[in-house]
PDB file of C-alpha atoms in Angstrom:
ATOM      1  CA  UNK A  28      48.906 -29.483 -95.077  1.00  0.00           C
ATOM      2  CA  UNK A  29      45.364 -29.483 -96.357  1.00  0.00           C
ATOM      3  CA  UNK A  30      44.391 -31.959 -93.648  1.00  0.00           C
ATOM      4  CA  UNK A  31      45.972 -29.770 -90.958  1.00  0.00           C
ATOM      5  CA  UNK A  32      44.105 -26.688 -92.248  1.00  0.00           C
ATOM      6  CA  UNK A  33      40.840 -28.615 -92.138  1.00  0.00           C
ATOM      7  CA  UNK A  34      41.545 -29.626 -88.523  1.00  0.00           C
ATOM      8  CA  UNK A  35      42.280 -26.036 -87.523  1.00  0.00           C
ATOM      9  CA  UNK A  36      39.051 -24.901 -89.202  1.00  0.00           C
ATOM     10  CA  UNK A  37      37.047 -27.495 -87.280  1.00  0.00           C
ATOM     11  CA  UNK A  38      38.645 -26.406 -83.984  1.00  0.00           C
ATOM     12  CA  UNK A  39      37.910 -22.765 -84.730  1.00  0.00           C
ATOM     13  CA  UNK A  40      34.286 -23.526 -85.534  1.00  0.00           C
ATOM     14  CA  UNK A  41      33.972 -25.615 -82.374  1.00  0.00           C
ATOM     15  CA  UNK A  42      35.511 -22.879 -80.238  1.00  0.00           C
ATOM     16  CA  UNK A  43      33.166 -20.329 -81.781  1.00  0.00           C
ATOM     17  CA  UNK A  44      30.179 -22.553 -81.014  1.00  0.00           C
ATOM     18  CA  UNK A  45      31.294 -23.110 -77.405  1.00  0.00           C
ATOM     19  CA  UNK A  46      31.880 -19.383 -76.971  1.00  0.00           C
ATOM     20  CA  UNK A  47      28.404 -18.619 -78.327  1.00  0.00           C
ATOM     21  CA  UNK A  48      26.768 -21.141 -75.983  1.00  0.00           C
ATOM     22  CA  UNK A  49      28.712 -19.814 -72.989  1.00  0.00           C
ATOM     23  CA  UNK A  50      27.782 -16.217 -73.836  1.00  0.00           C
ATOM     24  CA  UNK A  51      24.118 -17.213 -74.232  1.00  0.00           C
ATOM     25  CA  UNK A  52      24.103 -19.013 -70.883  1.00  0.00           C
ATOM     26  CA  UNK A  53      25.834 -16.098 -69.189  1.00  0.00           C
ATOM     27  CA  UNK A  54      23.266 -13.687 -70.578  1.00  0.00           C
ATOM     28  CA  UNK A  55      20.456 -15.954 -69.449  1.00  0.00           C
ATOM     29  CA  UNK A  56      21.828 -16.188 -65.921  1.00  0.00           C
ATOM     30  CA  UNK A  57      22.428 -12.461 -65.826  1.00  0.00           C
ATOM     31  CA  UNK A  58      18.919 -11.753 -67.055  1.00  0.00           C
ATOM     32  CA  UNK A  59      17.474 -14.006 -64.370  1.00  0.00           C
ATOM     33  CA  UNK A  60      19.488 -12.404 -61.575  1.00  0.00           C
ATOM     34  CA  UNK A  61      18.548  -8.912 -62.830  1.00  0.00           C
ATOM     35  CA  UNK A  62      14.916  -9.824 -63.365  1.00  0.00           C
ATOM     36  CA  UNK A  63      12.514  -6.920 -62.967  1.00  0.00           C
ATOM     37  CA  UNK A  64      10.381  -7.454 -59.838  1.00  0.00           C
ATOM     38  CA  UNK A  65       6.800  -8.540 -60.365  1.00  0.00           C
ATOM     39  CA  UNK A  66       4.232  -5.865 -59.534  1.00  0.00           C
ATOM     40  CA  UNK A  67       0.781  -6.524 -58.143  1.00  0.00           C
ATOM     41  CA  UNK A  68      -2.195  -4.687 -56.691  1.00  0.00           C
ATOM     42  CA  UNK A  69      -4.795  -6.089 -54.298  1.00  0.00           C
ATOM     43  CA  UNK A  70      -8.181  -4.483 -54.974  1.00  0.00           C
ATOM     44  CA  UNK A  71     -10.748  -4.877 -52.228  1.00  0.00           C
ATOM     45  CA  UNK A  72     -13.208  -3.198 -49.849  1.00  0.00           C
ATOM     46  CA  UNK A  73     -13.358  -2.750 -46.082  1.00  0.00           C
ATOM     47  CA  UNK A  74     -13.866  -5.872 -43.967  1.00  0.00           C
ATOM     48  CA  UNK A  75     -13.100  -8.313 -46.760  1.00  0.00           C
ATOM     49  CA  UNK A  76     -10.203  -9.984 -44.947  1.00  0.00           C
ATOM     50  CA  UNK A  77      -7.555  -7.956 -46.790  1.00  0.00           C
ATOM     51  CA  UNK A  78      -5.465  -7.357 -43.653  1.00  0.00           C
ATOM     52  CA  UNK A  79      -5.298 -11.061 -42.883  1.00  0.00           C
ATOM     53  CA  UNK A  80      -4.693 -11.818 -46.552  1.00  0.00           C
ATOM     54  CA  UNK A  81      -1.717  -9.473 -46.575  1.00  0.00           C
ATOM     55  CA  UNK A  82      -0.235 -10.874 -43.369  1.00  0.00           C
ATOM     56  CA  UNK A  83      -0.288 -14.358 -44.912  1.00  0.00           C
ATOM     57  CA  UNK A  84       1.008 -13.149 -48.267  1.00  0.00           C
ATOM     58  CA  UNK A  85       4.117 -11.572 -46.724  1.00  0.00           C
ATOM     59  CA  UNK A  86       4.961 -14.841 -45.004  1.00  0.00           C
ATOM     60  CA  UNK A  87       6.994 -15.210 -48.185  1.00  0.00           C
ATOM     61  CA  UNK A  88      10.359 -13.466 -47.685  1.00  0.00           C
ATOM     62  CA  UNK A  89      10.459 -12.284 -51.301  1.00  0.00           C
ATOM     63  CA  UNK A  90       7.162 -10.389 -51.142  1.00  0.00           C
ATOM     64  CA  UNK A  91       7.050  -6.682 -50.244  1.00  0.00           C
ATOM     65  CA  UNK A  92       3.529  -5.328 -49.659  1.00  0.00           C
ATOM     66  CA  UNK A  93       2.928  -1.658 -48.896  1.00  0.00           C
ATOM     67  CA  UNK A  94      -0.445  -2.269 -47.242  1.00  0.00           C
ATOM     68  CA  UNK A  95      -3.367   0.138 -47.710  1.00  0.00           C
ATOM     69  CA  UNK A  96      -1.694   3.234 -49.130  1.00  0.00           C
ATOM     70  CA  UNK A  97      -4.527   5.311 -50.601  1.00  0.00           C
ATOM     71  CA  UNK A  98      -6.171   5.914 -47.240  1.00  0.00           C
ATOM     72  CA  UNK A  99      -3.510   8.544 -46.527  1.00  0.00           C
ATOM     73  CA  UNK A 100      -3.004  12.099 -47.734  1.00  0.00           C
ATOM     74  CA  UNK A 101      -0.497  12.967 -50.420  1.00  0.00           C
ATOM     75  CA  UNK A 102       2.181  13.950 -47.925  1.00  0.00           C
ATOM     76  CA  UNK A 103       2.585  10.260 -47.079  1.00  0.00           C
ATOM     77  CA  UNK A 104       3.836   9.520 -50.591  1.00  0.00           C
ATOM     78  CA  UNK A 105       6.111  12.560 -50.767  1.00  0.00           C
ATOM     79  CA  UNK A 106       7.692  11.707 -47.416  1.00  0.00           C
ATOM     80  CA  UNK A 107       8.108   8.111 -48.538  1.00  0.00           C
ATOM     81  CA  UNK A 108       9.917   9.131 -51.712  1.00  0.00           C
ATOM     82  CA  UNK A 109      12.180  11.643 -49.982  1.00  0.00           C
ATOM     83  CA  UNK A 110      13.094   9.809 -46.773  1.00  0.00           C
ATOM     84  CA  UNK A 111      13.555   6.306 -48.171  1.00  0.00           C
ATOM     85  CA  UNK A 112      15.409   7.152 -51.364  1.00  0.00           C
ATOM     86  CA  UNK A 113      18.866   6.383 -49.888  1.00  0.00           C
ATOM     87  CA  UNK A 114      17.758   2.811 -49.134  1.00  0.00           C
ATOM     88  CA  UNK A 115      16.263   2.171 -52.553  1.00  0.00           C
ATOM     89  CA  UNK A 116      17.686   0.265 -55.482  1.00  0.00           C
ATOM     90  CA  UNK A 117      18.805   2.340 -58.457  1.00  0.00           C
ATOM     91  CA  UNK A 118      15.573   1.615 -60.348  1.00  0.00           C
ATOM     92  CA  UNK A 119      13.450   2.537 -57.322  1.00  0.00           C
ATOM     93  CA  UNK A 120      15.324   5.805 -56.866  1.00  0.00           C
ATOM     94  CA  UNK A 121      14.677   6.745 -60.480  1.00  0.00           C
ATOM     95  CA  UNK A 122      10.943   6.180 -59.988  1.00  0.00           C
ATOM     96  CA  UNK A 123      10.990   8.141 -56.719  1.00  0.00           C
ATOM     97  CA  UNK A 124      12.734  11.081 -58.415  1.00  0.00           C
ATOM     98  CA  UNK A 125      10.256  10.974 -61.289  1.00  0.00           C
ATOM     99  CA  UNK A 126       7.383  10.920 -58.795  1.00  0.00           C
ATOM    100  CA  UNK A 127       8.666  14.023 -56.992  1.00  0.00           C
ATOM    101  CA  UNK A 128       9.020  15.921 -60.274  1.00  0.00           C
ATOM    102  CA  UNK A 129       5.546  14.982 -61.540  1.00  0.00           C
ATOM    103  CA  UNK A 130       3.773  15.894 -58.299  1.00  0.00           C
ATOM    104  CA  UNK A 131       5.628  19.020 -57.207  1.00  0.00           C
ATOM    105  CA  UNK A 132       2.425  21.126 -57.338  1.00  0.00           C
ATOM    106  CA  UNK A 133       0.270  18.800 -55.213  1.00  0.00           C
ATOM    107  CA  UNK A 134      -0.064  19.960 -51.575  1.00  0.00           C
ATOM    108  CA  UNK A 135       0.782  17.477 -48.820  1.00  0.00           C
ATOM    109  CA  UNK A 136      -2.721  17.644 -47.331  1.00  0.00           C
ATOM    110  CA  UNK A 137      -4.460  16.647 -50.565  1.00  0.00           C
ATOM    111  CA  UNK A 138      -6.680  13.562 -50.332  1.00  0.00           C
ATOM    112  CA  UNK A 139      -7.968  13.781 -53.906  1.00  0.00           C
ATOM    113  CA  UNK A 140      -6.622  10.392 -54.970  1.00  0.00           C
ATOM    114  CA  UNK A 141      -8.002  10.826 -58.486  1.00  0.00           C
ATOM    115  CA  UNK A 142      -5.376  13.520 -59.104  1.00  0.00           C
ATOM    116  CA  UNK A 143      -2.317  11.540 -58.057  1.00  0.00           C
ATOM    117  CA  UNK A 144      -3.123   7.810 -57.961  1.00  0.00           C
ATOM    118  CA  UNK A 145      -1.072   6.962 -61.047  1.00  0.00           C
ATOM    119  CA  UNK A 146       2.318   8.433 -59.964  1.00  0.00           C
ATOM    120  CA  UNK A 147       1.650   7.166 -56.425  1.00  0.00           C
ATOM    121  CA  UNK A 148       0.969   3.648 -57.714  1.00  0.00           C
ATOM    122  CA  UNK A 149       4.155   3.804 -59.759  1.00  0.00           C
ATOM    123  CA  UNK A 150       6.124   4.879 -56.684  1.00  0.00           C
ATOM    124  CA  UNK A 151       4.907   2.207 -54.270  1.00  0.00           C
ATOM    125  CA  UNK A 152       5.030  -0.596 -56.841  1.00  0.00           C
ATOM    126  CA  UNK A 153       8.732   0.131 -57.379  1.00  0.00           C
ATOM    127  CA  UNK A 154       9.507   0.515 -53.683  1.00  0.00           C
ATOM    128  CA  UNK A 155      12.342  -1.990 -53.412  1.00  0.00           C
ATOM    129  CA  UNK A 156      15.847  -2.241 -52.054  1.00  0.00           C
ATOM    130  CA  UNK A 157      16.662  -4.857 -54.678  1.00  0.00           C
ATOM    131  CA  UNK A 158      15.959  -7.924 -52.521  1.00  0.00           C
ATOM    132  CA  UNK A 159      12.275  -8.511 -53.289  1.00  0.00           C
ATOM    133  CA  UNK A 160      10.960 -10.507 -56.239  1.00  0.00           C
ATOM    134  CA  UNK A 161       7.433  -9.192 -55.850  1.00  0.00           C
ATOM    135  CA  UNK A 162       6.201  -5.749 -54.767  1.00  0.00           C
ATOM    136  CA  UNK A 163       2.628  -4.586 -54.380  1.00  0.00           C
ATOM    137  CA  UNK A 164       0.031  -2.544 -52.537  1.00  0.00           C
ATOM    138  CA  UNK A 165      -3.630  -2.588 -51.517  1.00  0.00           C
ATOM    139  CA  UNK A 166      -6.249  -0.238 -52.956  1.00  0.00           C
ATOM    140  CA  UNK A 167      -9.740  -0.091 -51.495  1.00  0.00           C
ATOM    141  CA  UNK A 168     -12.784   0.629 -53.665  1.00  0.00           C
ATOM    142  CA  UNK A 169     -13.913   3.459 -51.393  1.00  0.00           C
ATOM    143  CA  UNK A 170     -10.496   5.153 -51.634  1.00  0.00           C
ATOM    144  CA  UNK A 171     -11.072   6.560 -55.103  1.00  0.00           C
ATOM    145  CA  UNK A 172     -10.685   3.299 -57.008  1.00  0.00           C
ATOM    146  CA  UNK A 173     -14.370   3.086 -57.950  1.00  0.00           C
ATOM    147  CA  UNK A 174     -14.011   6.468 -59.702  1.00  0.00           C
ATOM    148  CA  UNK A 175     -11.197   5.360 -62.017  1.00  0.00           C
ATOM    149  CA  UNK A 176     -11.749   1.650 -62.656  1.00  0.00           C
ATOM    150  CA  UNK A 177     -11.362   1.752 -66.497  1.00  0.00           C
ATOM    151  CA  UNK A 178      -8.276   3.968 -66.240  1.00  0.00           C
ATOM    152  CA  UNK A 179      -6.798   1.807 -63.481  1.00  0.00           C
ATOM    153  CA  UNK A 180      -7.278  -1.383 -65.496  1.00  0.00           C
ATOM    154  CA  UNK A 181      -5.657   0.269 -68.511  1.00  0.00           C
ATOM    155  CA  UNK A 182      -2.721   1.317 -66.330  1.00  0.00           C
ATOM    156  CA  UNK A 183      -2.348  -2.141 -64.772  1.00  0.00           C
ATOM    157  CA  UNK A 184      -2.397  -3.747 -68.222  1.00  0.00           C
ATOM    158  CA  UNK A 185       0.148  -1.312 -69.652  1.00  0.00           C
ATOM    159  CA  UNK A 186       2.502  -1.638 -66.679  1.00  0.00           C
ATOM    160  CA  UNK A 187       2.215  -5.454 -66.506  1.00  0.00           C
ATOM    161  CA  UNK A 188       0.628  -5.603 -63.059  1.00  0.00           C
ATOM    162  CA  UNK A 189      -0.842  -8.759 -61.659  1.00  0.00           C
ATOM    163  CA  UNK A 190      -4.200  -7.879 -60.097  1.00  0.00           C
ATOM    164  CA  UNK A 191      -5.715  -9.660 -57.104  1.00  0.00           C
ATOM    165  CA  UNK A 192      -9.422  -9.023 -56.530  1.00  0.00           C
ATOM    166  CA  UNK A 193     -10.488  -9.866 -52.968  1.00  0.00           C
ATOM    167  CA  UNK A 194     -14.230  -9.605 -52.375  1.00  0.00           C
ATOM    168  CA  UNK A 195     -16.734 -10.575 -49.722  1.00  0.00           C
ATOM    169  CA  UNK A 196     -19.977 -12.177 -50.858  1.00  0.00           C
ATOM    170  CA  UNK A 197     -21.950 -11.888 -47.609  1.00  0.00           C
ATOM    171  CA  UNK A 198     -22.920  -8.206 -47.631  1.00  0.00           C
ATOM    172  CA  UNK A 199     -25.020  -8.507 -44.459  1.00  0.00           C
ATOM    173  CA  UNK A 200     -22.120  -9.823 -42.406  1.00  0.00           C
ATOM    174  CA  UNK A 201     -19.790  -7.303 -43.994  1.00  0.00           C
ATOM    175  CA  UNK A 202     -22.155  -4.397 -43.258  1.00  0.00           C
ATOM    176  CA  UNK A 203     -22.319  -5.291 -39.568  1.00  0.00           C
ATOM    177  CA  UNK A 204     -18.533  -5.466 -39.404  1.00  0.00           C
ATOM    178  CA  UNK A 205     -18.080  -2.133 -41.220  1.00  0.00           C
ATOM    179  CA  UNK A 206     -20.566  -0.272 -39.025  1.00  0.00           C
ATOM    180  CA  UNK A 207     -19.014  -1.765 -35.905  1.00  0.00           C
ATOM    181  CA  UNK A 208     -15.596  -0.526 -37.048  1.00  0.00           C
ATOM    182  CA  UNK A 209     -16.920   2.963 -37.797  1.00  0.00           C
ATOM    183  CA  UNK A 210     -18.566   3.364 -34.413  1.00  0.00           C
ATOM    184  CA  UNK A 211     -15.993   1.591 -32.236  1.00  0.00           C
ATOM    185  CA  UNK A 212     -12.648   1.730 -34.059  1.00  0.00           C
ATOM    186  CA  UNK A 213     -10.855   0.715 -30.865  1.00  0.00           C
ATOM    187  CA  UNK A 214     -12.596  -2.645 -31.272  1.00  0.00           C
ATOM    188  CA  UNK A 215     -11.104  -3.308 -34.666  1.00  0.00           C
ATOM    189  CA  UNK A 216     -10.312  -6.940 -35.339  1.00  0.00           C
ATOM    190  CA  UNK A 217      -6.922  -5.794 -36.585  1.00  0.00           C
ATOM    191  CA  UNK A 218      -5.931  -5.383 -32.956  1.00  0.00           C
ATOM    192  CA  UNK A 219      -4.570  -8.550 -31.422  1.00  0.00           C
ATOM    193  CA  UNK A 220      -6.182  -7.833 -28.064  1.00  0.00           C
ATOM    194  CA  UNK A 221      -9.430  -6.279 -29.247  1.00  0.00           C
ATOM    195  CA  UNK A 222     -11.943  -5.431 -26.517  1.00  0.00           C
ATOM    196  CA  UNK A 223     -14.723  -7.937 -27.150  1.00  0.00           C
ATOM    197  CA  UNK A 224     -17.153  -6.071 -24.867  1.00  0.00           C
ATOM    198  CA  UNK A 225     -16.896  -3.118 -27.265  1.00  0.00           C
ATOM    199  CA  UNK A 226     -16.946  -5.257 -30.389  1.00  0.00           C
ATOM    200  CA  UNK A 227     -20.111  -7.058 -29.288  1.00  0.00           C
ATOM    201  CA  UNK A 228     -22.258  -3.987 -28.652  1.00  0.00           C
ATOM    202  CA  UNK A 229     -25.573  -3.860 -30.516  1.00  0.00           C
ATOM    203  CA  UNK A 230     -25.378  -1.481 -33.453  1.00  0.00           C
ATOM    204  CA  UNK A 231     -28.143   0.993 -34.414  1.00  0.00           C
ATOM    205  CA  UNK A 232     -28.168   0.071 -38.104  1.00  0.00           C
ATOM    206  CA  UNK A 233     -31.396   0.946 -39.920  1.00  0.00           C
ATOM    207  CA  UNK A 234     -32.907  -0.891 -42.864  1.00  0.00           C
ATOM    208  CA  UNK A 235     -32.117   2.122 -45.074  1.00  0.00           C
ATOM    209  CA  UNK A 236     -28.475   1.976 -44.048  1.00  0.00           C
ATOM    210  CA  UNK A 237     -28.340  -1.719 -44.855  1.00  0.00           C
ATOM    211  CA  UNK A 238     -29.923  -1.129 -48.270  1.00  0.00           C
ATOM    212  CA  UNK A 239     -27.475   1.692 -49.023  1.00  0.00           C
ATOM    213  CA  UNK A 240     -24.593  -0.600 -48.085  1.00  0.00           C
ATOM    214  CA  UNK A 241     -25.928  -3.440 -50.255  1.00  0.00           C
ATOM    215  CA  UNK A 242     -26.320  -1.090 -53.222  1.00  0.00           C
ATOM    216  CA  UNK A 243     -22.803   0.320 -52.947  1.00  0.00           C
ATOM    217  CA  UNK A 244     -21.275  -3.141 -52.675  1.00  0.00           C
ATOM    218  CA  UNK A 245     -23.310  -4.403 -55.607  1.00  0.00           C
ATOM    219  CA  UNK A 246     -21.660  -1.592 -57.525  1.00  0.00           C
ATOM    220  CA  UNK A 247     -18.264  -2.739 -56.242  1.00  0.00           C
ATOM    221  CA  UNK A 248     -19.031  -6.268 -57.460  1.00  0.00           C
ATOM    222  CA  UNK A 249     -19.826  -4.898 -60.903  1.00  0.00           C
ATOM    223  CA  UNK A 250     -16.489  -3.104 -60.906  1.00  0.00           C
ATOM    224  CA  UNK A 251     -14.795  -6.382 -59.977  1.00  0.00           C
ATOM    225  CA  UNK A 252     -16.551  -7.998 -62.949  1.00  0.00           C
ATOM    226  CA  UNK A 253     -15.152  -5.274 -65.204  1.00  0.00           C
ATOM    227  CA  UNK A 254     -11.648  -5.671 -63.799  1.00  0.00           C
ATOM    228  CA  UNK A 255     -11.762  -9.445 -64.227  1.00  0.00           C
ATOM    229  CA  UNK A 256     -13.117  -9.170 -67.790  1.00  0.00           C
ATOM    230  CA  UNK A 257     -10.751  -6.459 -69.062  1.00  0.00           C
ATOM    231  CA  UNK A 258      -7.597  -7.029 -67.034  1.00  0.00           C
ATOM    232  CA  UNK A 259      -4.729  -8.930 -68.623  1.00  0.00           C
ATOM    233  CA  UNK A 260      -3.676 -10.831 -65.517  1.00  0.00           C
ATOM    234  CA  UNK A 261      -6.319 -11.108 -62.782  1.00  0.00           C
ATOM    235  CA  UNK A 262      -7.126 -13.585 -60.019  1.00  0.00           C
ATOM    236  CA  UNK A 263     -10.390 -13.250 -58.084  1.00  0.00           C
ATOM    237  CA  UNK A 264     -10.781 -14.710 -54.611  1.00  0.00           C
ATOM    238  CA  UNK A 265     -13.326 -14.271 -51.834  1.00  0.00           C
ATOM    239  CA  UNK A 266     -13.283 -13.766 -48.086  1.00  0.00           C
ATOM    240  CA  UNK A 267     -15.327 -16.932 -47.763  1.00  0.00           C
ATOM    241  CA  UNK A 268     -12.757 -18.883 -49.771  1.00  0.00           C
ATOM    242  CA  UNK A 269      -9.982 -17.424 -47.629  1.00  0.00           C
ATOM    243  CA  UNK A 270     -11.784 -18.423 -44.437  1.00  0.00           C
ATOM    244  CA  UNK A 271     -12.435 -21.980 -45.635  1.00  0.00           C
ATOM    245  CA  UNK A 272      -8.962 -22.687 -47.081  1.00  0.00           C
ATOM    246  CA  UNK A 273      -6.486 -20.003 -46.022  1.00  0.00           C
ATOM    247  CA  UNK A 274      -3.227 -21.762 -46.815  1.00  0.00           C
ATOM    248  CA  UNK A 275      -4.474 -23.329 -50.059  1.00  0.00           C
ATOM    249  CA  UNK A 276      -5.744 -19.950 -51.232  1.00  0.00           C
ATOM    250  CA  UNK A 277      -2.456 -18.182 -50.528  1.00  0.00           C
ATOM    251  CA  UNK A 278      -0.542 -20.937 -52.331  1.00  0.00           C
ATOM    252  CA  UNK A 279      -2.733 -20.282 -55.394  1.00  0.00           C
ATOM    253  CA  UNK A 280      -1.843 -16.611 -55.159  1.00  0.00           C
ATOM    254  CA  UNK A 281       1.870 -17.430 -54.893  1.00  0.00           C
ATOM    255  CA  UNK A 282       1.532 -19.498 -58.054  1.00  0.00           C
ATOM    256  CA  UNK A 283      -0.338 -16.631 -59.728  1.00  0.00           C
ATOM    257  CA  UNK A 284       2.470 -14.242 -58.773  1.00  0.00           C
ATOM    258  CA  UNK A 285       5.051 -16.639 -60.177  1.00  0.00           C
ATOM    259  CA  UNK A 286       7.006 -17.268 -56.977  1.00  0.00           C
ATOM    260  CA  UNK A 287       7.982 -20.456 -55.184  1.00  0.00           C
ATOM    261  CA  UNK A 288       5.538 -22.081 -52.817  1.00  0.00           C
ATOM    262  CA  UNK A 289       6.442 -21.769 -49.120  1.00  0.00           C
ATOM    263  CA  UNK A 290       4.624 -22.628 -45.865  1.00  0.00           C
ATOM    264  CA  UNK A 291       2.125 -19.924 -44.905  1.00  0.00           C
ATOM    265  CA  UNK A 292       1.648 -18.391 -41.461  1.00  0.00           C
ATOM    266  CA  UNK A 293      -2.126 -18.032 -41.060  1.00  0.00           C
ATOM    267  CA  UNK A 294      -1.845 -15.648 -38.111  1.00  0.00           C
ATOM    268  CA  UNK A 295      -4.258 -15.269 -35.222  1.00  0.00           C
ATOM    269  CA  UNK A 296      -8.051 -15.230 -35.041  1.00  0.00           C
ATOM    270  CA  UNK A 297     -10.201 -12.840 -33.028  1.00  0.00           C
ATOM    271  CA  UNK A 298     -13.780 -14.081 -32.751  1.00  0.00           C
ATOM    272  CA  UNK A 299     -16.392 -11.357 -33.109  1.00  0.00           C
ATOM    273  CA  UNK A 300     -20.124 -11.309 -33.831  1.00  0.00           C
ATOM    274  CA  UNK A 301     -20.240 -15.038 -33.110  1.00  0.00           C
ATOM    275  CA  UNK A 302     -24.014 -15.297 -32.860  1.00  0.00           C
ATOM    276  CA  UNK A 303     -27.224 -14.478 -34.738  1.00  0.00           C
ATOM    277  CA  UNK A 304     -27.696 -11.061 -36.332  1.00  0.00           C
ATOM    278  CA  UNK A 305     -30.123 -10.019 -33.620  1.00  0.00           C
ATOM    279  CA  UNK A 306     -27.305 -10.137 -31.089  1.00  0.00           C
ATOM    280  CA  UNK A 307     -25.487  -7.322 -32.910  1.00  0.00           C
ATOM    281  CA  UNK A 308     -28.170  -5.147 -34.512  1.00  0.00           C
ATOM    282  CA  UNK A 309     -30.626  -3.113 -32.443  1.00  0.00           C
ATOM    283  CA  UNK A 310     -34.288  -3.914 -33.097  1.00  0.00           C
ATOM    284  CA  UNK A 311     -33.248  -6.520 -35.668  1.00  0.00           C
ATOM    285  CA  UNK A 312     -36.733  -8.027 -36.001  1.00  0.00           C
ATOM    286  CA  UNK A 313     -38.222  -4.759 -37.242  1.00  0.00           C
ATOM    287  CA  UNK A 314     -35.156  -3.968 -39.365  1.00  0.00           C
ATOM    288  CA  UNK A 315     -35.376  -7.412 -40.938  1.00  0.00           C
ATOM    289  CA  UNK A 316     -39.090  -6.964 -41.592  1.00  0.00           C
ATOM    290  CA  UNK A 317     -38.339  -3.823 -43.579  1.00  0.00           C
ATOM    291  CA  UNK A 318     -35.547  -5.567 -45.501  1.00  0.00           C
ATOM    292  CA  UNK A 319     -38.000  -8.313 -46.486  1.00  0.00           C
ATOM    293  CA  UNK A 320     -39.895  -5.650 -48.466  1.00  0.00           C
ATOM    294  CA  UNK A 321     -36.852  -4.888 -50.626  1.00  0.00           C
ATOM    295  CA  UNK A 322     -35.273  -6.699 -53.553  1.00  0.00           C
ATOM    296  CA  UNK A 323     -32.651  -8.014 -51.122  1.00  0.00           C
ATOM    297  CA  UNK A 324     -35.132 -10.165 -49.147  1.00  0.00           C
ATOM    298  CA  UNK A 325     -33.948 -13.545 -50.466  1.00  0.00           C
ATOM    299  CA  UNK A 326     -30.291 -12.573 -50.184  1.00  0.00           C
ATOM    300  CA  UNK A 327     -30.742 -11.431 -46.587  1.00  0.00           C
ATOM    301  CA  UNK A 328     -32.251 -14.830 -45.756  1.00  0.00           C
ATOM    302  CA  UNK A 329     -29.292 -16.547 -47.393  1.00  0.00           C
ATOM    303  CA  UNK A 330     -26.743 -14.298 -45.705  1.00  0.00           C
ATOM    304  CA  UNK A 331     -28.344 -14.989 -42.336  1.00  0.00           C
ATOM    305  CA  UNK A 332     -27.953 -18.736 -42.877  1.00  0.00           C
ATOM    306  CA  UNK A 333     -24.313 -18.353 -43.805  1.00  0.00           C
ATOM    307  CA  UNK A 334     -23.535 -15.978 -40.966  1.00  0.00           C
ATOM    308  CA  UNK A 335     -22.405 -18.679 -38.560  1.00  0.00           C
ATOM    309  CA  UNK A 336     -19.906 -19.955 -41.125  1.00  0.00           C
ATOM    310  CA  UNK A 337     -17.879 -16.744 -41.124  1.00  0.00           C
ATOM    311  CA  UNK A 338     -17.957 -15.484 -37.572  1.00  0.00           C
ATOM    312  CA  UNK A 339     -14.284 -14.756 -37.135  1.00  0.00           C
ATOM    313  CA  UNK A 340     -12.414 -11.600 -37.890  1.00  0.00           C
ATOM    314  CA  UNK A 341      -8.695 -11.887 -38.302  1.00  0.00           C
ATOM    315  CA  UNK A 342      -6.027 -10.004 -36.410  1.00  0.00           C
ATOM    316  CA  UNK A 343      -3.412  -8.625 -38.752  1.00  0.00           C
ATOM    317  CA  UNK A 344       0.088  -9.651 -37.755  1.00  0.00           C
ATOM    318  CA  UNK A 345       2.369  -6.884 -36.647  1.00  0.00           C
ATOM    319  CA  UNK A 346       4.967  -6.202 -39.286  1.00  0.00           C
ATOM    320  CA  UNK A 347       7.527  -3.690 -40.469  1.00  0.00           C
ATOM    321  CA  UNK A 348       5.739  -0.706 -41.912  1.00  0.00           C
ATOM    322  CA  UNK A 349       7.033   1.584 -44.620  1.00  0.00           C
ATOM    323  CA  UNK A 350       8.699   4.143 -42.394  1.00  0.00           C
ATOM    324  CA  UNK A 351      10.186   1.676 -39.941  1.00  0.00           C
ATOM    325  CA  UNK A 352      13.583   1.596 -41.570  1.00  0.00           C
ATOM    326  CA  UNK A 353      11.898   1.770 -44.991  1.00  0.00           C
ATOM    327  CA  UNK A 354      12.592  -1.921 -45.690  1.00  0.00           C
TER     328      UNK A 354
END
């Protein structure tokens, strides 16, 4: 009898152990399947290759990127929350409802990003129908980001964002591209069939305008330094790195985001400004002479030498936008 009782006790203990292991495994599997999507933000500036970067990033079927959202007025976010709520996951709907309550007093035509960037960032980073492992958005420095860098970093750290800094080191080449875009937007390299005759017009950029551009982008670089130094989870890449090794760079970003590596579609190239600076800037010799009198003289010489190595702008692939079926 004693022996039989001992056997029953052993069986009970074994069954308890098996049950505990099974429950633990079930919880683990459940936790993995219900894993909270990873959030990220791409922080950049105009003509840094961010459109091409995004088109490659979303080659991964589990990545949802909202593109450049802070270049729009507030009504964009309100319409997004209201019209797409039926398609959202339960968690996304809760964030959309919270967004609408917090921002009820903000008019649709407001472009003061400083007043609403935080609830807007929360909305778009949770914009999911439940099928995406990673969700993110792009925020340009000149779209209010430079005004709130410390607060933004604090927010990203608190909300467990992964931050991607995408910068361009050749300010001279970037300045030419930015001014060309401002004066002839129909020649944007984001268009697959951009009119090269428009894109290749000489631009009336003065030395003072160049210096102003260099100064503002030096400031941006300092902000990137701050973000990299104080952010909890930051990767910093450059346009030049992206141009030299597009697929390898995106694979590094996939690893950073914690998702599986997949083949990357590098999209299409549109060649612009494929010659010396003088071909694209009016009176370049005199403009350059004035720049040689500034603290940027040596950098301008270096940027001129490197110009031929980054002569291609990238056409952003057409893709489903936010309001085209929401997902």
